[in-house]
XYZ file of C-alpha atoms in Angstrom:
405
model
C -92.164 39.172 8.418
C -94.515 38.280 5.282
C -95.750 35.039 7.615
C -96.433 37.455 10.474
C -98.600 39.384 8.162
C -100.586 36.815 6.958
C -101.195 34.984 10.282
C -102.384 38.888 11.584
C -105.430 39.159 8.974
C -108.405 38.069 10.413
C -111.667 37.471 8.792
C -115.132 39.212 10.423
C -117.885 36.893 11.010
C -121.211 37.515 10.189
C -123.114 39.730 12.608
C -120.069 40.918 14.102
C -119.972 37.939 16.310
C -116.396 36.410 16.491
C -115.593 33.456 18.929
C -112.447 32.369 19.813
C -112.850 29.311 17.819
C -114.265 30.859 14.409
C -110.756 33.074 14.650
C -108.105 30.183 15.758
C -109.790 28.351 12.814
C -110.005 31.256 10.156
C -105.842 32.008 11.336
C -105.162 28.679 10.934
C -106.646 28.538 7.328
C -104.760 31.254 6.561
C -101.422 29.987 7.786
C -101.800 26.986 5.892
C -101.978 28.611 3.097
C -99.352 31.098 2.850
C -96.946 29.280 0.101
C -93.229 29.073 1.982
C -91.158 31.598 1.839
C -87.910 31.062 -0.745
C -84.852 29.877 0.532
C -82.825 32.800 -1.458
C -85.650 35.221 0.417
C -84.996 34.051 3.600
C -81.251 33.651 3.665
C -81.367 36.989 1.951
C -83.623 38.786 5.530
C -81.290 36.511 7.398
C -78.067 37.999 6.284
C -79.990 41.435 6.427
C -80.499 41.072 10.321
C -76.849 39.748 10.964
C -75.247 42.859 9.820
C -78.010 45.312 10.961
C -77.537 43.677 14.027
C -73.667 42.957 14.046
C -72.099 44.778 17.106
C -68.533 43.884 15.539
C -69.700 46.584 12.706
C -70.583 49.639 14.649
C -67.081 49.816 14.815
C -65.215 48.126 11.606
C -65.815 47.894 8.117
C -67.592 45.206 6.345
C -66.874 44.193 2.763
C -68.888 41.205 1.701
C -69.687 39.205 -2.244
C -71.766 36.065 -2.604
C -71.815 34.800 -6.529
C -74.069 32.010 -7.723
C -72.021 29.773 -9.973
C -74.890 28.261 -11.208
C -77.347 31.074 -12.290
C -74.139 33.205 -12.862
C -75.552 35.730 -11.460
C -74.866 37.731 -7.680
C -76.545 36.611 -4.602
C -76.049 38.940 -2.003
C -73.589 42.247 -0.943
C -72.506 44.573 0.858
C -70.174 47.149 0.401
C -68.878 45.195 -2.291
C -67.181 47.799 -3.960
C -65.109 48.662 -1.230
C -61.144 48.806 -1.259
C -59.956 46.967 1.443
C -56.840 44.992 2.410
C -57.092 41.380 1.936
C -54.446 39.733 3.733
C -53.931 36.019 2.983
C -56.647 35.848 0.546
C -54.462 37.701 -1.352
C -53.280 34.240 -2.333
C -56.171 33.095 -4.196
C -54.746 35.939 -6.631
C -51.372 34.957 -7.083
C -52.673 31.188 -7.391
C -55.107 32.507 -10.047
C -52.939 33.905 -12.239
C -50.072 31.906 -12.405
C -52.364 28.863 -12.823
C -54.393 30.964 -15.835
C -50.291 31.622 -17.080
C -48.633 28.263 -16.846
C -51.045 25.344 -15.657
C -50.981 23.685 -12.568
C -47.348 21.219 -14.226
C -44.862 24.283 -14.249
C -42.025 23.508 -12.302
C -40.136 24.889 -9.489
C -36.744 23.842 -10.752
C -33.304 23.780 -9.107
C -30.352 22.892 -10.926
C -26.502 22.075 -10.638
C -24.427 22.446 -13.435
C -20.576 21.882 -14.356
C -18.523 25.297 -15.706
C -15.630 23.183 -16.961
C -14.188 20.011 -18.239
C -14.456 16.759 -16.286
C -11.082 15.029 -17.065
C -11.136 10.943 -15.586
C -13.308 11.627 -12.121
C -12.087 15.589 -11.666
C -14.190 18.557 -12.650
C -11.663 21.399 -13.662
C -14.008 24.064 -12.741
C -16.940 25.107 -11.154
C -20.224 23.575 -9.475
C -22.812 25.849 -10.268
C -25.994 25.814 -8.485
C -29.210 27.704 -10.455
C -32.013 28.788 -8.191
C -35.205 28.652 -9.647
C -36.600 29.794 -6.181
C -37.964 26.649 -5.390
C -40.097 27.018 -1.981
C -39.751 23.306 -0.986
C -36.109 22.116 -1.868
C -35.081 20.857 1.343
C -32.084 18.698 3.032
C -33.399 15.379 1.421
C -33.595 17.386 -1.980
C -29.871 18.110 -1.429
C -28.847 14.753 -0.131
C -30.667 13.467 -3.969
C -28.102 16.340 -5.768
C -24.894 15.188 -3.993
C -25.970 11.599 -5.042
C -26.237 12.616 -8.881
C -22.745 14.655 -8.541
C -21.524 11.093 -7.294
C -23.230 9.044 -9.838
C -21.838 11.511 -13.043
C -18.104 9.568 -11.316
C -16.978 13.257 -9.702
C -14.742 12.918 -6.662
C -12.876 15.785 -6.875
C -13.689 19.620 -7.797
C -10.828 21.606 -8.620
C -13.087 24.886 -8.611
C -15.731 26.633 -6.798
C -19.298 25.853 -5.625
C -20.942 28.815 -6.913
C -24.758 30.312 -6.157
C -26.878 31.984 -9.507
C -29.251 33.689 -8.252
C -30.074 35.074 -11.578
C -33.574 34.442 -11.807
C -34.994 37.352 -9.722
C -33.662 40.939 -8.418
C -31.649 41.435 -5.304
C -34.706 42.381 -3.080
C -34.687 39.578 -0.044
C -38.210 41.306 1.091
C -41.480 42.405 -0.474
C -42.831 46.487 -0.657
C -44.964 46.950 2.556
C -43.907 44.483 4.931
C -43.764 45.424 8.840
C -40.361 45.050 9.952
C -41.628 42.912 12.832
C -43.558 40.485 10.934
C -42.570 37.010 10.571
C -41.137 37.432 6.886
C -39.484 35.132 4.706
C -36.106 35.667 2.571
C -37.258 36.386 -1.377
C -33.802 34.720 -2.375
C -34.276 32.099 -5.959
C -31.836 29.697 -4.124
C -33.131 28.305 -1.172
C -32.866 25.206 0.834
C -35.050 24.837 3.988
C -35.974 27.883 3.412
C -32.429 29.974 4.162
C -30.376 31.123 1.736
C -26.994 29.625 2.365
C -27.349 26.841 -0.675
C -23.704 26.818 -1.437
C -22.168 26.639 1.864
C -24.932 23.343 2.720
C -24.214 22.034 -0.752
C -20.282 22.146 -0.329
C -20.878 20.694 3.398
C -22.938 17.845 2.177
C -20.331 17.177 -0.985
C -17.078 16.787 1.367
C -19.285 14.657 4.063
C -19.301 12.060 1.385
C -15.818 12.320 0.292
C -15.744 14.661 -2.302
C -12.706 16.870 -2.340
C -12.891 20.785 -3.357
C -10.087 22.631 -4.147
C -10.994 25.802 -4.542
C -8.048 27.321 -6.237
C -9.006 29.184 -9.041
C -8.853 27.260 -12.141
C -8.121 28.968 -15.536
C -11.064 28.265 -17.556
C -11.713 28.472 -21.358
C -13.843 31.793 -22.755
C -16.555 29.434 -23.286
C -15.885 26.624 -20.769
C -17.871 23.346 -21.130
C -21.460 23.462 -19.601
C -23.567 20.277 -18.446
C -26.343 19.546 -16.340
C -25.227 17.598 -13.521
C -28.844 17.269 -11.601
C -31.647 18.318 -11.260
C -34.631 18.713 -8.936
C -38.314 20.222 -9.615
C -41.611 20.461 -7.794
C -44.721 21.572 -9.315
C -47.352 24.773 -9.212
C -49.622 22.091 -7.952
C -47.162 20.643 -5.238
C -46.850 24.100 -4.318
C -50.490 25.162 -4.355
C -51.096 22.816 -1.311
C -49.279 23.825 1.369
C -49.225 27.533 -0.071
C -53.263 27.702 0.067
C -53.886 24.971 3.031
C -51.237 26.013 5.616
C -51.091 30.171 4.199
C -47.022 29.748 3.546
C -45.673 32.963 2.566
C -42.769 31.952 1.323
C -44.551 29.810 -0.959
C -47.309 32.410 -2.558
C -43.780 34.888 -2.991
C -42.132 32.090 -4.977
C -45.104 31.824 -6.898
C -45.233 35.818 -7.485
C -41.700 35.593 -8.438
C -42.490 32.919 -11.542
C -45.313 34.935 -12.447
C -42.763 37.845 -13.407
C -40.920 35.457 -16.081
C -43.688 35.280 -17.802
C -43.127 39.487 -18.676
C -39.242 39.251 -18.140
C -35.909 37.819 -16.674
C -34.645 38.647 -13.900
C -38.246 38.761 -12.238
C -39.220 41.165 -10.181
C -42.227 42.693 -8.006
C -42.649 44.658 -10.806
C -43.419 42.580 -13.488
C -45.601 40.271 -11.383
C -47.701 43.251 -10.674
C -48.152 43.993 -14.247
C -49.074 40.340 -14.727
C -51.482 40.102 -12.263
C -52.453 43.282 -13.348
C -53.257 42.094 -17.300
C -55.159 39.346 -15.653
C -57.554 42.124 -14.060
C -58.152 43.739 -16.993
C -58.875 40.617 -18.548
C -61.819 40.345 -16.451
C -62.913 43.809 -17.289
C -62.320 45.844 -14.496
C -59.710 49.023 -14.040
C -56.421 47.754 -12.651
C -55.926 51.272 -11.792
C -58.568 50.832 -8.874
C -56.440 48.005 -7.144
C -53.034 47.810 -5.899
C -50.901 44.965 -5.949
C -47.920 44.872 -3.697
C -46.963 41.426 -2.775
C -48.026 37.665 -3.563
C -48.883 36.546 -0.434
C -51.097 39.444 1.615
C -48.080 40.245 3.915
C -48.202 43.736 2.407
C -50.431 46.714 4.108
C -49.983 47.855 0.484
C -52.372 45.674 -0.675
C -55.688 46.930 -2.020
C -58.861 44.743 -3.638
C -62.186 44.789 -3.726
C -64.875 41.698 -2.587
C -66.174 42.093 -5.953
C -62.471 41.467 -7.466
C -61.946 38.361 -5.382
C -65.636 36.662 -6.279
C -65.070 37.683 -9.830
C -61.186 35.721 -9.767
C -63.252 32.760 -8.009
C -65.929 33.181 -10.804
C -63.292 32.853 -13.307
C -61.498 30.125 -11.745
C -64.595 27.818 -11.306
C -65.089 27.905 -15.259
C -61.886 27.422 -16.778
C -60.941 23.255 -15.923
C -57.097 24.678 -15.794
C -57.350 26.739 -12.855
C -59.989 24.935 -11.041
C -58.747 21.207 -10.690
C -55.612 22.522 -8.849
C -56.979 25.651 -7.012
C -60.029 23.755 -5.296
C -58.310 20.616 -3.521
C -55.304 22.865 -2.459
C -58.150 25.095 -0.630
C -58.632 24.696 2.973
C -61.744 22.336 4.190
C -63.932 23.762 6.799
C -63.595 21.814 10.098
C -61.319 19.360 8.189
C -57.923 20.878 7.490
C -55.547 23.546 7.145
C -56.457 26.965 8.313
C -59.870 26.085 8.572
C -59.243 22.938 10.526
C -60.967 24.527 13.470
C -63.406 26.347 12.525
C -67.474 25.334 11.580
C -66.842 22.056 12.672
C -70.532 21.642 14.317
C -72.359 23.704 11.324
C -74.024 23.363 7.913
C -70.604 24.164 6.994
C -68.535 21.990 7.727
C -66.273 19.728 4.950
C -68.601 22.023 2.972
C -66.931 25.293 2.657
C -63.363 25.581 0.699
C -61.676 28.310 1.411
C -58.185 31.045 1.779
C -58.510 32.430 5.099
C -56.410 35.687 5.571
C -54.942 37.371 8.957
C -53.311 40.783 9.436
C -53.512 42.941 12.284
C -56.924 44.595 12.389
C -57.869 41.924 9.467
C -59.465 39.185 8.797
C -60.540 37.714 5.457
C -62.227 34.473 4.372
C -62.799 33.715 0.271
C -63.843 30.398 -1.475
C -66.911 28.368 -2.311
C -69.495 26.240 -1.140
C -72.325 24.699 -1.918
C -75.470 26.847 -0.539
C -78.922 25.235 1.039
C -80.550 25.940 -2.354
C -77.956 23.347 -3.938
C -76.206 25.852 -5.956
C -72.153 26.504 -5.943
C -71.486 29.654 -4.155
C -68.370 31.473 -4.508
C -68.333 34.305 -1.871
C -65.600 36.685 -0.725
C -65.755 38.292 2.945
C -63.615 40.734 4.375
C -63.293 42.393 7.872
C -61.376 45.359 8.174
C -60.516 47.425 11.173
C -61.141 44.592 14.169
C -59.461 44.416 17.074
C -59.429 40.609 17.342
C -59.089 38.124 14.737
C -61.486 36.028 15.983
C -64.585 38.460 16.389
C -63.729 38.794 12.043
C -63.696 34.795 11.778
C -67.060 34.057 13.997
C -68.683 36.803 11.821
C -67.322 34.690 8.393
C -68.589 31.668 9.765
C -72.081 32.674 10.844
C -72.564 33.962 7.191
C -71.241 30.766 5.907
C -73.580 28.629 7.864
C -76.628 30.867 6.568
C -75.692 29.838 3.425
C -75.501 25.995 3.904
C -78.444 25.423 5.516
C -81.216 23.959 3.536
């Protein structure tokens, strides 16, 4: 628009007489001399027109926070204020604060321990399994258990294999989820991601000759405890395939340990308040948000764009959060949830970022490193769409404005 003014003024000749020539010359002069316009100025007009000119928006909302990291200061928004549900970016959250709580080294920890005395190569009492609700125990993870019951010379059980399930409440499902929706089970002993531990664990124990008579055995008031074995992943094992592949099950776990950190057994609760703390921390009202779940399953769920750039701003600074949150971030065009998408763009392997999907959502919140050179963190959310994808072509059109030199 400024160019288009400048290239309009025309200088009057003397006399009045103007050729064609004197004003294609005088124009040109002029052109050449307008300075270019700023790259922050024209992304700015550019992002202007896309939402002025956005069909998707005449009928859904648009909440939308760019940050620059490196002037600290904010770039562009747009209803930024706004209270909307963030689905799957609620993850960036979760992963926030329990990163800013414990460091990307806390374990996930599952453990089996002896109630009893082991007399010769016979445990006279239980087999106790602890659930540390650790996402990403699996088969082999129980195969490695059985081995270390085998190698502390057990062959026989004359007890029970027992579940503790200690760690967290009874709730197997978090506040707000559709009934329909593909949820996972909230139990702290899991392997493969069902809760029937004991029953595998027993299973795999006899299949390599292991005898368990489960007759009740008189035990002591204070019967002999030991750890038996032992099997732990970390927060940054976890992050991965929570943040790159949007597991559920994962970000819940994660909720879950966040609770300890206020109180055993953990609960939704207690995570909220945690979460919450960490909010207030950054000096906003946690009164204005609501936090239901860990992973953005919940229609409960209630942020703002300028809550999520304001986590990412926080993340970015502090070396603790952000050498484990950014490489567990999907890659445009490259991987994860983004594996698809802005793969012929400025933005692609550029942008790093938590997508998020609910019905009549879509979400998109990360960083990348704008035309202008600077790191961008940016949060973008599209409420009230029919289709999923309309919300992710918007997202990626405002990411490529931002890439391009």
């Amino acid at each position: 628009m400024l160019a288009h003014m400048f290239l309009c003024a025309q200088t009057t000749l003397p006399d009045g007489a103007a050729s064609d020539s004197a004003t294609i010359s005088t124009d040109t002069i002029a052109a050449d001399s307008l300075p270019p316009v700023p790259w922050e100025v024209r992304v700015s007009m550019q992002l202007d027109s896309l939402i002025a000119n956005s069909t998707l928006l005449e009928t859904s909302q648009l909440g939308l926070m760019v940050w620059d990291l490196a002037g600290d200061s904010a770039f562009y928004f747009h209803n930024h204020r706004q209270r909307m549900r963030p689905a799957s970016t609620m993850k960036l959250l979760t992963s926030i604060t329990a990163l800013d709580l414990y460091g990307g080294n806390h374990p996930f920890t599952t453990e089996l321990r002896s109630r009893g005395q082991q007399v010769g190569r016979t445990l006279m009492g239980d087999l106790v399994c602890v659930g540390g609700m650790d996402p990403a125990f699996d088969s082999g993870d129980l195969k490695v258990m059985v081995d270390r019951v085998r190698s502390a010379g057990i062959d026989t059980i004359c007890g029970r294999v027992v579940a503790d399930v200690s760690m967290k409440d009874e709730l197997l499902l978090g506040e707000g989820w559709c009934w329909d929706d593909d949820n996972p089970c909230l139990s702290a002993l899991l392997v493969g991601r069902k809760d029937n531990f004991a029953e595998r664990l027993a299973r795999e124990l006899v299949s390599v000759g292991i005898v368990i008579n489960d007759t009740t055995v008189a035990l002591p008031d204070k019967p002999e405890t030991a750890t038996v074995a032992r099997v732990s992943h970390s927060f940054h094992q976890i992050l991965t395939r929570m943040m790159k592949q949007s597991d559920n099950l994962y970000a819940e776990s994660m909720f879950y340990h966040i609770a300890l950190a206020t109180a055993r057994p953990a609960t939704q609760k207690n995570a909220r308040s945690a979460v919450r703390r960490l909010i207030q921390k950054l000096g906003y009202d946690p009164s204005n948000y609501y936090v239901a779940d860990g992973s953005g399953l919940s229609l409960y769920n209630y942020v703002s764009p300028e809550l999520m750039t304001s986590l990412l701003r926080y993340a970015w600074r502090s070396d603790r959060i952000r050498e484990h949150l950014v490489p567990s971030l999907p890659v445009a065009g490259v991987d994860g949830t983004l594996k698809e998408r802005m793969t012929k763009s400025a933005a692609y392997r550029n942008v790093k970022a938590k997508t998020g999907t609910l019905t009549g959502i879509s979400s998109l919140a990360g960083y990348l490193t704008a035309g202008n050179g600077h790191q961008f963190a940016f949060c973008i959310i599209n409420q009230g769409i029919v289709k999923a994808k309309s919300g992710k072509a918007f997202q990626d059109k405002v990411c490529t404005l931002l890439c391009e030199p």
